[in-house]
XYZ file of C-alpha atoms in Angstrom:
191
model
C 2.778 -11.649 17.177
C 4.877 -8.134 17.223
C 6.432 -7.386 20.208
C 5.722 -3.638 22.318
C 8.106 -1.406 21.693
C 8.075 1.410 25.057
C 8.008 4.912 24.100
C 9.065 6.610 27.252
C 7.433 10.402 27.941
C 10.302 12.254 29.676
C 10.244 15.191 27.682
C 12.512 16.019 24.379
C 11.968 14.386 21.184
C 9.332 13.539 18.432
C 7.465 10.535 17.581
C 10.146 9.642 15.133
C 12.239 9.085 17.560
C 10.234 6.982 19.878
C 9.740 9.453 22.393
C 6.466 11.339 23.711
C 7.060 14.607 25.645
C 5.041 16.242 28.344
C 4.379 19.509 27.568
C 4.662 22.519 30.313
C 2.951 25.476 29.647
C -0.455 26.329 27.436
C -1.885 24.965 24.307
C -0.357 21.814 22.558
C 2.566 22.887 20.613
C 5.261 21.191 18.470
C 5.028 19.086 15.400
C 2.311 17.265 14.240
C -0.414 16.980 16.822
C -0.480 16.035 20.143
C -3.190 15.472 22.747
C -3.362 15.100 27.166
C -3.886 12.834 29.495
C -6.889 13.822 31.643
C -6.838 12.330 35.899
C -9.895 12.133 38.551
C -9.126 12.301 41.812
C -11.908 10.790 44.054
C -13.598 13.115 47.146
C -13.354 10.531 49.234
C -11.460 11.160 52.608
C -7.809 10.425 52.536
C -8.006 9.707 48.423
C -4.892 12.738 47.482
C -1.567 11.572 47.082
C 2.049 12.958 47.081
C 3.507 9.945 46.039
C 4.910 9.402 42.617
C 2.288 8.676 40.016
C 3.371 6.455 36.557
C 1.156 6.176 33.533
C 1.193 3.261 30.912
C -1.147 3.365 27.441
C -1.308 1.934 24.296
C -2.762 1.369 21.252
C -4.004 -1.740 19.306
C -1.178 -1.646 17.033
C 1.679 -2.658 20.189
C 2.528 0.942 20.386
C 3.012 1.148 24.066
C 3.755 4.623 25.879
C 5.220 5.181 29.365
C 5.587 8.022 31.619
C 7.306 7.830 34.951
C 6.441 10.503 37.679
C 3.195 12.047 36.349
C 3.230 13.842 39.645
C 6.044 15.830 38.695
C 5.150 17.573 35.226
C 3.112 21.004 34.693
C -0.487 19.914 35.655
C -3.898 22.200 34.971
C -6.514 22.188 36.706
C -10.163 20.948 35.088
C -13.603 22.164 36.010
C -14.892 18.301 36.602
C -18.660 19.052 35.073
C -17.410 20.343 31.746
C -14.067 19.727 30.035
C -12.781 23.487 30.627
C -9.751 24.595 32.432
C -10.431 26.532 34.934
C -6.371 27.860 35.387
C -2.710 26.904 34.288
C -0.934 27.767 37.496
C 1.182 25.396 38.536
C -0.103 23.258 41.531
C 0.112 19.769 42.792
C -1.680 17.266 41.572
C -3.793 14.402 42.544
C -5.490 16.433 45.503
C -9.030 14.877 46.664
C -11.660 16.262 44.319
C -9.860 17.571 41.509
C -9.751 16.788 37.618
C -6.122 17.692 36.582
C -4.514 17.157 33.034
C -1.357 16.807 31.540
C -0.464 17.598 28.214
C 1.751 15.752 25.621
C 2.772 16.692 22.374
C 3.595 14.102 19.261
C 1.447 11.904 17.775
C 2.748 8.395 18.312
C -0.637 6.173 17.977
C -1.957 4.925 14.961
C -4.974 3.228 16.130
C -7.169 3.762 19.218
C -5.819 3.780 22.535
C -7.320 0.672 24.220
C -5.337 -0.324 27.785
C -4.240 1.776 30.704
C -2.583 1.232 33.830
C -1.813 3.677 36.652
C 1.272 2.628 39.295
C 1.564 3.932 42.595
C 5.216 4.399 43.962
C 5.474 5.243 48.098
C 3.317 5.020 51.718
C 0.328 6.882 51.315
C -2.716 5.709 49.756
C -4.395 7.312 46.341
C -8.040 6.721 45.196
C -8.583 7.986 41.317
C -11.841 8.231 39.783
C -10.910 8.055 35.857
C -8.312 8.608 33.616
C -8.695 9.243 29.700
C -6.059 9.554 27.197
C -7.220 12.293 24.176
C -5.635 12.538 20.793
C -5.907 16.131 19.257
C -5.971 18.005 15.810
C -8.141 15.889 13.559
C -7.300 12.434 15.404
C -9.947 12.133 18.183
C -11.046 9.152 17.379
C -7.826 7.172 18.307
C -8.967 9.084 22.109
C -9.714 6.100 24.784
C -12.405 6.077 26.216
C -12.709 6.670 30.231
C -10.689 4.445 32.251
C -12.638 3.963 35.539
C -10.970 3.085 39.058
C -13.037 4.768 42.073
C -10.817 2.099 44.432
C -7.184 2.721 46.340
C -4.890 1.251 44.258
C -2.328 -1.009 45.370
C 1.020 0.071 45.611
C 4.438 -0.381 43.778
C 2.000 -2.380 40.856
C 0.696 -1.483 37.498
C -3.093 -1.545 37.725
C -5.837 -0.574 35.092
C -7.868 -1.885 32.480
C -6.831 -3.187 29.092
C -9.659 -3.955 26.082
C -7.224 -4.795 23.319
C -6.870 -8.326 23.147
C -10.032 -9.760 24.109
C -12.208 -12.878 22.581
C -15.614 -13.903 22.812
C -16.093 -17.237 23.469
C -19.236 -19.026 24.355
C -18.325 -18.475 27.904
C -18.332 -14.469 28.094
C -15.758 -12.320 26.577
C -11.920 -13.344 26.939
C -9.506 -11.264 28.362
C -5.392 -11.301 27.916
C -3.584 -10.949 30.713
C -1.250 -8.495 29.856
C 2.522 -8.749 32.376
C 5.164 -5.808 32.410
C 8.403 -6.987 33.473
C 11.697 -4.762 34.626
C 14.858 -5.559 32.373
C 17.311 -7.051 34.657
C 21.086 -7.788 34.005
C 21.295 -11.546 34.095
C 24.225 -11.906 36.700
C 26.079 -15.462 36.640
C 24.124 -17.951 39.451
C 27.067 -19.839 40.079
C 30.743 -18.056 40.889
């Protein structure tokens, strides 16, 4: 079984380098490809959120990508009934009602993207609707499908969906649990 390697999305660096990059401004640019990551925010009362937002996807090859503060890159702003952006100014994200996207440039999956988890970091409370990872220039069909939530999600833990490792059995269809773990330095128990 191969381990997950973490790419980590804080901008700078290619692929090559294990690194995906969010992408401010218009249009995908940079070397080989690229694609965005695509967030509903319910209408239901009190669903926004200025808390910090993390992302975790992956494909079915262990490639396993990570951004930390969504909240806090260049979002735009979708038109929720058809996928066209409706402006690139710069405004917050996660409001109530609104379909906002993030781009990222590098193509770093080689087979479809097939888990998802969303993390909520602070006080308030956050409701999304879906999220969707897409996979641009001539690789669309390594895009995941729509990752549905339409519930508050809990706070401080990674929660989402993953269909990678799953098994039918005569039962129903098997799911791995899948468990991310901080690194710790092991400190001595005893003096």
């Amino acid at each position: 079984m191969r381990r997950r390697g973490v790419k980590v999305a804080d901008g700078g660096g290619g692929c090559g380098e294990g690194r995906w990059q969010l992408r401010e401004g218009r249009g995908v640019v940079g070397g080989g490809g690229g694609g965005g990551v695509t967030i509903e925010t319910t209408c239901t009362k009190g669903a926004e959120t200025s808390n910090h937002v993390s992302l975790r996807f992956g494909d079915t090859n262990s490639n396993d990508i990570l951004v930390k503060h969504l909240n806090s890159k260049h979002v735009r702003w979708l038109d929720p009934l058809e996928p066209q952006v409706l402006d690139d100014v710069p405004r917050k994200p996660f409001q109530a009602c609104m379909v906002n996207q993030f781009q990222i440039t590098a193509q770093c999956v080689e087979s479809p993207i097939c888990y998802l988890y969303l993390k909520l970091t602070g006080d308030d409370d956050w409701r999304p609707g879906f999220a969707q990872v897409r996979v641009l220039e001539g690789n669309s069909h390594l895009s995941s499908n729509y990752f549905y939530f339409r519930r508050y999600l809990p706070r401080h833990v990674w929660h989402g969906s993953d269909l990678c490792d799953r098994e039918v059995t005569p039962f129903g269809i098997k799911f791995k649990r899948k468990v991310f773990v901080k690194k710790v330095a092991h400190k001595p128990l005893l003096p």
